[in-house]
Coordinates of C-alpha atoms in Angstrom, one line a residue:
Chain A
X1025 CA 11.2 20.0 -2.9
X1026 CA 9.8 17.2 -5.1
X1027 CA 7.4 17.7 -8.0
X1028 CA 5.0 15.3 -6.4
X1029 CA 3.7 16.2 -3.0
X1030 CA 3.7 13.8 -0.2
X1031 CA -0.1 14.1 0.1
X1032 CA -2.7 15.7 -2.0
X1033 CA -6.4 15.8 -1.1
X1034 CA -9.0 16.7 -3.7
X1035 CA -12.6 17.3 -2.9
X1036 CA -12.4 15.0 0.1
X1037 CA -15.4 14.7 2.3
X1038 CA -15.8 12.3 5.3
X1039 CA -19.3 11.8 6.7
X1040 CA -20.6 9.8 9.6
X1041 CA -24.3 9.4 8.8
X1042 CA -25.4 12.9 8.1
X1043 CA -22.6 14.6 10.0
X1044 CA -19.9 16.0 7.8
X1045 CA -16.6 15.6 9.8
X1046 CA -14.2 16.8 7.1
X1047 CA -14.9 18.6 3.8
X1048 CA -11.6 19.7 2.2
X1049 CA -11.5 21.0 -1.3
X1050 CA -7.8 20.9 -1.8
X1051 CA -4.8 20.3 0.4
X1052 CA -1.2 19.7 -0.6
X1053 CA 1.4 18.6 1.9
X1054 CA 5.0 18.6 0.7
X1055 CA 7.6 16.0 1.6
X1056 CA 9.8 17.0 4.5
X1057 CA 7.6 19.8 5.7
X1058 CA 6.0 20.3 9.1
X1059 CA 2.4 21.3 8.8
X1060 CA 0.4 22.2 11.8
X1061 CA -3.4 21.8 11.8
X1062 CA -5.0 24.2 14.1
X1063 CA -8.6 24.2 15.1
X1064 CA -11.0 24.0 18.0
X1065 CA -12.2 20.7 19.5
X1066 CA -14.4 18.9 17.0
X1067 CA -13.0 20.8 14.0
X1068 CA -12.1 17.6 12.2
X1069 CA -8.4 17.5 12.8
X1070 CA -8.3 13.9 14.0
X1071 CA -10.5 12.7 11.2
X1072 CA -8.3 14.4 8.6
X1073 CA -5.2 12.7 10.1
X1074 CA -7.0 9.3 10.0
X1075 CA -7.7 9.9 6.3
X1076 CA -4.1 10.7 5.7
X1077 CA -3.0 7.6 7.6
X1078 CA -5.3 5.6 5.4
X1079 CA -7.0 4.0 8.4
X1080 CA -10.3 5.4 7.3
X1081 CA -11.7 5.9 3.8
X1082 CA -13.1 9.3 2.6
X1083 CA -16.8 9.2 1.8
X1084 CA -16.0 11.0 -1.5
X1085 CA -12.8 12.4 -3.0
X1086 CA -9.2 11.5 -3.5
X1087 CA -6.4 11.2 -1.1
X1088 CA -3.1 10.9 -3.1
X1089 CA 0.2 9.7 -1.6
X1090 CA 3.1 10.6 -3.8
X1091 CA 0.8 11.0 -6.7
X1092 CA -1.0 7.7 -6.2
X1093 CA -4.6 7.5 -5.2
X1094 CA -5.5 4.9 -2.6
X1095 CA -8.6 3.7 -1.0
X1096 CA -8.4 3.7 2.8
X1097 CA -7.1 0.4 4.2
X1098 CA -6.1 -0.8 0.7
X1099 CA -2.9 1.1 0.9
X1100 CA 0.0 -1.2 -0.1
X1101 CA 1.9 -2.6 2.9
X1102 CA 5.2 -1.1 1.9
X1103 CA 3.6 2.4 1.7
X1104 CA 1.7 1.9 5.0
X1105 CA 5.1 1.1 6.7
X1106 CA 6.2 4.6 5.7
X1107 CA 3.3 6.4 7.5
X1108 CA 2.6 6.3 11.2
X1109 CA -0.2 7.9 13.2
X1110 CA 0.0 8.8 16.9
X1111 CA -3.5 9.1 18.4
X1112 CA -4.7 11.8 20.7
X1113 CA -5.8 9.1 23.2
X1114 CA -2.8 6.8 23.5
X1115 CA -3.9 3.3 22.4
X1116 CA -1.4 1.0 24.1
X1117 CA -1.4 -2.8 24.3
X1118 CA -1.3 -4.7 27.5
X1119 CA 2.1 -5.7 28.8
X1120 CA 5.3 -3.7 29.3
X1121 CA 6.4 -0.4 27.8
X1122 CA 9.1 -2.2 25.9
X1123 CA 6.6 -4.6 24.3
X1124 CA 4.5 -1.7 23.1
X1125 CA 7.5 0.2 21.7
X1126 CA 8.8 -2.9 19.9
X1127 CA 5.3 -3.9 18.5
X1128 CA 5.7 -2.1 15.1
X1129 CA 9.3 -3.3 14.7
X1130 CA 8.2 -6.9 15.4
X1131 CA 5.5 -6.6 12.7
X1132 CA 8.1 -5.6 10.2
X1133 CA 10.7 -8.3 10.8
X1134 CA 10.7 -12.0 11.8
X1135 CA 13.9 -11.4 13.7
X1136 CA 14.0 -10.8 17.4
X1137 CA 13.2 -7.3 18.2
X1138 CA 16.2 -5.0 18.2
X1139 CA 16.3 -4.1 21.8
X1140 CA 18.9 -1.5 21.4
X1141 CA 16.6 0.6 19.1
X1142 CA 13.8 0.4 21.7
X1143 CA 16.2 1.4 24.5
X1144 CA 17.6 4.3 22.5
X1145 CA 14.2 5.8 21.7
X1146 CA 13.1 5.4 25.3
X1147 CA 16.3 7.1 26.5
X1148 CA 15.8 9.9 23.9
X1149 CA 12.3 10.6 25.3
X1150 CA 13.5 10.4 28.9
X1151 CA 11.4 7.3 29.8
X1152 CA 14.1 4.6 29.8
X1153 CA 13.3 3.9 33.5
X1154 CA 9.8 2.9 32.4
X1155 CA 10.9 0.1 30.0
X1156 CA 9.7 -2.8 32.1
X1157 CA 6.7 -1.1 33.6
X1158 CA 3.2 -2.4 32.8
X1159 CA 1.4 0.2 30.7
X1160 CA -1.7 0.1 32.9
X1161 CA 0.4 1.7 35.6
X1162 CA 1.4 4.7 33.5
X1163 CA 0.0 8.2 33.8
X1164 CA -1.7 9.8 30.8
X1165 CA 1.4 11.8 30.0
X1166 CA 3.7 8.8 30.2
X1167 CA 1.4 6.8 28.0
X1168 CA 1.5 9.5 25.4
X1169 CA 5.3 9.4 25.5
X1170 CA 5.2 5.7 25.0
X1171 CA 2.9 6.0 22.0
X1172 CA 5.2 8.6 20.5
X1173 CA 8.2 6.3 21.1
X1174 CA 6.4 3.4 19.4
X1175 CA 5.9 5.6 16.4
X1176 CA 9.4 7.2 16.3
X1177 CA 11.2 3.9 16.6
X1178 CA 9.8 2.9 13.2
X1179 CA 11.6 5.9 11.6
X1180 CA 8.6 6.6 9.4
X1181 CA 8.8 9.0 6.4
X1182 CA 5.5 10.5 7.5
X1183 CA 4.5 11.1 11.1
X1184 CA 1.0 12.1 11.8
X1185 CA 0.5 13.5 15.3
X1186 CA -2.8 14.1 16.9
X1187 CA -2.4 16.4 19.9
X1188 CA 0.8 14.5 20.9
X1189 CA 1.5 16.8 23.9
X1190 CA -2.1 17.2 25.2
X1191 CA -1.4 15.4 28.5
X1192 CA 2.1 16.6 29.1
X1193 CA 3.6 19.1 31.5
X1194 CA 5.5 22.1 29.9
X1195 CA 8.9 20.5 30.4
X1196 CA 7.8 17.4 28.6
X1197 CA 6.1 19.4 25.9
X1198 CA 9.5 21.1 25.3
X1199 CA 11.2 17.7 25.3
X1200 CA 8.8 16.3 22.7
X1201 CA 9.2 19.3 20.5
X1202 CA 13.0 19.2 20.7
X1203 CA 13.1 15.4 20.0
X1204 CA 10.9 15.9 16.9
X1205 CA 13.0 18.8 15.7
X1206 CA 16.1 16.5 16.1
X1207 CA 14.4 13.7 14.3
X1208 CA 13.4 16.0 11.5
X1209 CA 17.0 17.3 11.2
X1210 CA 18.5 13.9 11.2
X1211 CA 16.1 12.1 9.0
X1212 CA 13.8 13.7 6.3
X1213 CA 10.4 13.3 7.7
X1214 CA 7.0 14.9 6.9
X1215 CA 5.2 15.9 10.1
X1216 CA 1.5 16.7 10.2
X1217 CA 0.8 17.9 13.7
X1218 CA -2.8 18.6 14.9
X1219 CA -3.0 20.9 17.8
X1220 CA -5.3 23.5 19.3
X1221 CA -2.4 25.3 20.9
X1222 CA -1.5 28.4 18.9
X1223 CA 1.8 28.9 20.6
X1224 CA 2.9 25.3 19.8
X1225 CA 1.8 25.8 16.1
X1226 CA 3.9 28.9 16.0
X1227 CA 6.9 27.1 17.5
X1228 CA 6.9 24.0 15.4
X1229 CA 5.0 24.6 12.2
X1230 CA 6.6 25.6 8.9
X1231 CA 3.1 26.0 7.5
X1232 CA -0.1 26.2 9.5
X1233 CA -3.7 25.4 8.5
X1234 CA -6.9 26.3 10.2
X1235 CA -9.8 23.8 10.3
X1236 CA -13.3 24.9 11.3
X1237 CA -16.3 22.6 11.2
X1238 CA -14.4 20.2 9.0
X1239 CA -13.5 22.9 6.4
X1240 CA -10.0 24.0 5.8
X1241 CA -10.2 27.8 6.1
X1242 CA -6.7 28.8 5.3
X1243 CA -3.2 27.3 4.9
X1244 CA -0.2 29.5 4.9
X1245 CA 3.5 29.7 5.9
X1246 CA 3.6 30.1 9.7
X1247 CA 4.7 33.7 9.9
X1248 CA 2.1 34.8 7.3
X1249 CA -0.6 32.8 9.0
X1250 CA 0.0 34.5 12.3
X1251 CA 1.0 37.9 11.1
X1252 CA -1.2 38.5 8.1
X1253 CA -4.0 36.0 7.9
X1254 CA -6.0 36.2 4.8
X1255 CA -9.3 35.1 6.2
X1256 CA -11.1 37.0 9.0
X1257 CA -12.0 33.8 10.7
X1258 CA -8.2 32.9 11.0
X1259 CA -7.6 36.4 12.4
X1260 CA -10.3 35.9 15.0
X1261 CA -8.9 32.5 15.9
X1262 CA -5.3 33.7 16.1
X1263 CA -6.3 36.7 18.2
X1264 CA -8.5 34.6 20.5
X1265 CA -11.7 36.3 19.6
X1266 CA -13.4 33.4 18.0
X1267 CA -16.4 32.1 19.9
X1268 CA -17.6 28.7 18.8
Chain B
X558 CA -32.0 -38.6 59.3
X559 CA -29.8 -41.4 60.8
X560 CA -31.2 -43.7 58.2
X561 CA -30.3 -41.4 55.3
X562 CA -26.7 -41.1 56.6
X563 CA -26.4 -44.9 56.8
X564 CA -27.8 -45.1 53.3
X565 CA -25.2 -42.7 51.9
X566 CA -22.4 -44.4 53.7
X567 CA -23.4 -47.8 52.5
X568 CA -23.2 -46.6 48.9
X569 CA -19.8 -44.8 49.1
X570 CA -17.7 -47.8 48.1
X571 CA -20.0 -48.3 45.0
X572 CA -19.9 -44.6 44.2
X573 CA -16.1 -44.5 44.3
X574 CA -15.7 -47.8 42.4
X575 CA -14.6 -48.3 38.8
X576 CA -18.0 -47.2 37.5
X577 CA -17.5 -43.8 39.0
X578 CA -14.0 -43.5 37.4
X579 CA -15.5 -44.5 34.0
X580 CA -18.3 -41.9 34.4
X581 CA -15.9 -39.2 35.4
X582 CA -13.4 -39.9 32.6
X583 CA -16.1 -40.0 30.0
X584 CA -17.6 -36.7 31.3
X585 CA -14.2 -35.0 31.0
X586 CA -13.6 -36.6 27.6
X587 CA -16.9 -35.6 26.1
X588 CA -17.1 -32.1 27.6
X589 CA -13.4 -31.4 27.0
X590 CA -13.6 -32.5 23.3
X591 CA -16.8 -30.5 22.7
X592 CA -15.3 -27.4 24.3
X593 CA -12.0 -27.8 22.4
X594 CA -13.9 -28.1 19.1
X595 CA -16.3 -25.3 19.8
X596 CA -13.4 -23.1 20.8
X597 CA -11.5 -23.9 17.6
X598 CA -14.5 -23.0 15.5
X599 CA -16.1 -20.4 17.7
X600 CA -13.2 -18.1 18.7
X601 CA -12.2 -17.3 15.0
X602 CA -15.9 -16.8 14.1
X603 CA -16.5 -14.7 17.2
X604 CA -13.4 -12.6 16.4
X605 CA -14.5 -12.1 12.8
X606 CA -18.0 -11.2 14.0
X607 CA -16.7 -8.8 16.6
X608 CA -14.5 -6.9 14.1
X609 CA -17.0 -6.9 11.2
X610 CA -19.6 -4.2 10.5
X611 CA -21.2 -5.4 7.2
X612 CA -24.8 -5.7 6.5
X613 CA -25.4 -9.3 7.6
X614 CA -23.5 -8.8 10.9
X615 CA -26.5 -7.7 13.0
X616 CA -28.5 -10.7 11.8
X617 CA -25.7 -13.1 12.5
X618 CA -25.3 -11.7 16.0
X619 CA -29.0 -12.1 16.6
X620 CA -28.8 -15.7 15.4
X621 CA -25.8 -16.4 17.7
X622 CA -27.6 -14.9 20.7
X623 CA -30.7 -17.0 19.9
X624 CA -28.4 -20.0 19.8
X625 CA -27.4 -19.4 23.4
X626 CA -31.0 -20.1 24.3
X627 CA -31.2 -23.3 22.2
X628 CA -33.2 -25.9 24.2
X629 CA -31.0 -29.0 24.7
X630 CA -33.9 -31.3 24.3
X631 CA -34.6 -29.8 20.8
X632 CA -30.9 -30.3 19.9
X633 CA -31.1 -33.9 21.2
X634 CA -34.3 -34.6 19.3
X635 CA -33.0 -33.2 15.9
X636 CA -29.7 -35.0 16.4
X637 CA -31.5 -38.2 17.3
X638 CA -33.6 -38.0 14.1
X639 CA -30.5 -37.3 12.0
X640 CA -28.5 -40.1 13.5
X641 CA -31.3 -42.7 13.9
X642 CA -31.4 -45.8 11.6
X643 CA -33.8 -44.0 9.2
X644 CA -32.0 -40.7 9.4
X645 CA -29.7 -39.1 6.8
X646 CA -26.7 -39.5 9.0
X647 CA -27.4 -43.1 10.0
X648 CA -24.3 -44.2 8.1
X649 CA -22.1 -42.6 10.7
X650 CA -23.4 -45.2 13.3
X651 CA -23.0 -42.5 16.0
X652 CA -26.3 -42.9 17.8
X653 CA -25.8 -43.9 21.4
X654 CA -22.0 -43.3 21.2
X655 CA -19.8 -40.7 22.9
X656 CA -19.3 -39.1 19.4
X657 CA -23.0 -38.2 19.2
X658 CA -22.8 -36.7 22.7
X659 CA -19.8 -34.6 21.7
X660 CA -21.7 -33.3 18.6
X661 CA -24.7 -32.4 20.8
X662 CA -22.5 -30.5 23.3
X663 CA -20.6 -28.9 20.5
X664 CA -23.8 -27.5 19.0
X665 CA -24.9 -26.2 22.4
X666 CA -21.6 -24.7 23.4
X667 CA -20.7 -23.1 20.1
X668 CA -23.1 -20.1 20.4
X669 CA -21.6 -19.3 23.8
X670 CA -18.1 -19.3 22.5
X671 CA -19.0 -17.2 19.4
X672 CA -21.3 -14.8 21.3
X673 CA -19.0 -14.1 24.2
X674 CA -15.9 -13.8 22.1
X675 CA -17.7 -11.4 19.8
X676 CA -18.7 -9.2 22.7
X677 CA -15.2 -9.2 24.1
X678 CA -13.6 -8.3 20.8
X679 CA -16.3 -5.7 20.0
X680 CA -15.7 -4.1 23.4
X681 CA -12.1 -3.2 22.4
X682 CA -11.7 0.5 21.6
X683 CA -12.3 1.2 18.0
X684 CA -9.1 3.2 17.8
X685 CA -7.1 0.1 18.7
X686 CA -7.7 -1.4 15.3
X687 CA -6.8 1.8 13.5
X688 CA -3.7 2.2 15.6
X689 CA -2.5 -1.3 14.7
X690 CA -3.3 -0.6 11.1
X691 CA -1.2 2.6 11.2
X692 CA 1.7 0.7 12.8
X693 CA 1.7 -1.6 9.8
X694 CA -0.2 -4.6 11.0
X695 CA -2.0 -6.8 8.4
X696 CA -5.6 -7.8 8.9
X697 CA -4.4 -11.1 10.2
X698 CA -2.0 -9.5 12.7
X699 CA -4.8 -7.1 13.8
X700 CA -7.1 -10.1 14.5
X701 CA -4.3 -11.8 16.5
X702 CA -3.5 -8.8 18.5
X703 CA -7.1 -7.8 19.2
X704 CA -7.9 -11.4 20.2
X705 CA -4.9 -11.3 22.6
X706 CA -6.0 -8.0 24.1
X707 CA -9.6 -9.5 24.6
X708 CA -8.2 -12.7 26.1
X709 CA -10.1 -12.2 29.4
X710 CA -13.4 -12.3 27.6
X711 CA -12.3 -15.2 25.4
X712 CA -11.4 -17.3 28.4
X713 CA -14.8 -16.4 29.8
X714 CA -16.3 -17.7 26.6
X715 CA -14.4 -21.0 27.0
X716 CA -15.4 -21.2 30.7
X717 CA -19.1 -20.6 29.8
X718 CA -18.9 -23.3 27.0
X719 CA -17.4 -25.8 29.5
X720 CA -20.1 -25.0 32.0
X721 CA -22.8 -25.5 29.4
X722 CA -21.3 -28.8 28.3
X723 CA -20.7 -30.1 31.7
X724 CA -24.2 -29.4 33.0
X725 CA -26.0 -30.5 29.9
X726 CA -28.3 -33.5 30.4
X727 CA -31.2 -33.5 27.9
X728 CA -29.4 -33.8 24.6
X729 CA -26.7 -36.3 25.8
X730 CA -29.4 -38.5 27.4
X731 CA -31.3 -38.6 24.1
X732 CA -28.4 -39.2 21.8
X733 CA -26.1 -41.1 24.2
X734 CA -28.7 -43.3 25.8
X735 CA -27.0 -43.3 29.3
X736 CA -25.5 -46.8 28.7
X737 CA -23.5 -48.0 31.6
X738 CA -19.8 -48.0 30.9
X739 CA -20.3 -46.6 27.4
X740 CA -22.2 -43.3 27.4
X741 CA -23.0 -42.6 31.0
X742 CA -21.7 -39.2 32.2
X743 CA -22.1 -37.4 35.5
X744 CA -25.3 -35.6 34.6
X745 CA -27.1 -38.7 33.2
X746 CA -25.9 -40.7 36.2
X747 CA -27.5 -38.1 38.5
X748 CA -30.8 -38.5 36.6
X749 CA -30.6 -42.3 36.9
X750 CA -29.6 -42.4 40.6
X751 CA -32.4 -39.9 41.4
X752 CA -34.9 -42.1 39.6
X753 CA -33.7 -45.0 41.6
X754 CA -34.2 -43.0 44.8
X755 CA -30.5 -43.1 45.6
X756 CA -30.3 -39.4 46.5
X757 CA -27.0 -39.7 48.4
X758 CA -25.2 -41.0 45.3
X759 CA -27.0 -38.5 43.1
X760 CA -25.9 -35.7 45.4
X761 CA -22.3 -36.9 45.5
X762 CA -22.3 -37.0 41.7
X763 CA -23.7 -33.5 41.6
X764 CA -21.0 -32.3 44.0
X765 CA -18.4 -33.9 41.7
X766 CA -19.9 -31.9 38.8
X767 CA -19.6 -28.7 40.9
X768 CA -16.0 -29.5 41.8
X769 CA -15.1 -30.0 38.2
X770 CA -16.7 -26.7 37.3
X771 CA -14.8 -25.0 40.2
X772 CA -11.4 -26.6 39.1
X773 CA -12.0 -25.5 35.5
X774 CA -12.8 -22.0 36.5
X775 CA -9.8 -21.8 38.9
X776 CA -7.6 -22.9 36.0
X777 CA -9.1 -20.2 33.8
X778 CA -8.7 -17.5 36.4
X779 CA -5.0 -18.6 36.7
X780 CA -4.6 -18.4 32.9
X781 CA -5.9 -14.8 33.0
X782 CA -2.6 -13.6 34.3
X783 CA -2.3 -9.9 34.5
X784 CA -5.6 -8.2 33.5
X785 CA -5.7 -6.7 30.0
X786 CA -5.5 -3.0 29.5
X787 CA -9.1 -2.5 28.3
X788 CA -11.6 -3.6 31.0

């Protein structure tokens, strides 16, 4: 593990008007780890991911990437190319599935889009048959897989996933988890995975964190988080007793 | 009734003569040029306005919306004063020329292009911009992509600008002068023929205007292609 963490957040707060969406005192994410962010709807998981992806600026505080502080969209381009965020609601462009998956690749190179890479990732996610389909004809789950393919084809060093399996059936959830495990085994990648699914967090997370009302309650290794949570609120959440 | 029909038929050869072709060609040239110029200026401005959220933006949007209600005669009057012999722009020598008519139509069409483009771009989901940023797009690439996704609204802006230019009469009459063979366009010809009591010719010219608008809109509908994702 490197001395410098992949991400380090210090006294980070994000407000929209008077509403505090995220208020994190300290969070350290190591390179190559898989961190699952658990929390109910509206806990601030998506906002935290957007701050990590540098598509939004914190109201106050520092978000450090490999030791360097950056300000929202002022992230250097070469660093930005190493981080990709997959949104909870797939944001696809008009046109075909192939065009969408190739979009990020085309931004990075003036050369013609490497079709083989696009075809390979579509094949890997089991959606090769959708390559020429117009995205407006896709189901929610298919759109989510396309958004994931568009991120994975870029081979980022950091992949931020916001409920990437929310619209998928159990078979496809298993497929996505398997693909991401294979990607992580093949290529060192830092995964930050927001979910409200306890079982999924237990399956995929090396470390798990709980967010409640924008505050990070606890972060611990997955087995400790689920077996011996330090905070009573984590225990209540894990045992399904939390009413919010 | 029979008299009116005879009257119209008598004037068909005159209506379809070289004068008509000149009028039609000048109409297309003036309106086409003003729409082209207003699109070149208005689409980038509308895109910028649609994607911006700074302090002056609401004021600018208000000004653009007010510009949509700009009275053509006021534009014609101001332009006339500026271009007249004693005006500050007299040295251009544009009064009673097609150039002055293009400028008048440009001023009237520009707020439509900016306003409708801005609305189309602002209607794109906020997450689209963030998604493009996270995929590594530069601000320039984001603008290009958002504009492409909002193309249906942008084409509507161009269509509205063309409609505004094509149907405009007050300003072009004041700064163009409705000179036969030089600055007479379809709308000013309709005014003239109506004044002369030649309603048949005036109606035929009006129908030509409508057909032009129909053709332009049909072309734009064809350009739409497949509908964009965000409707």
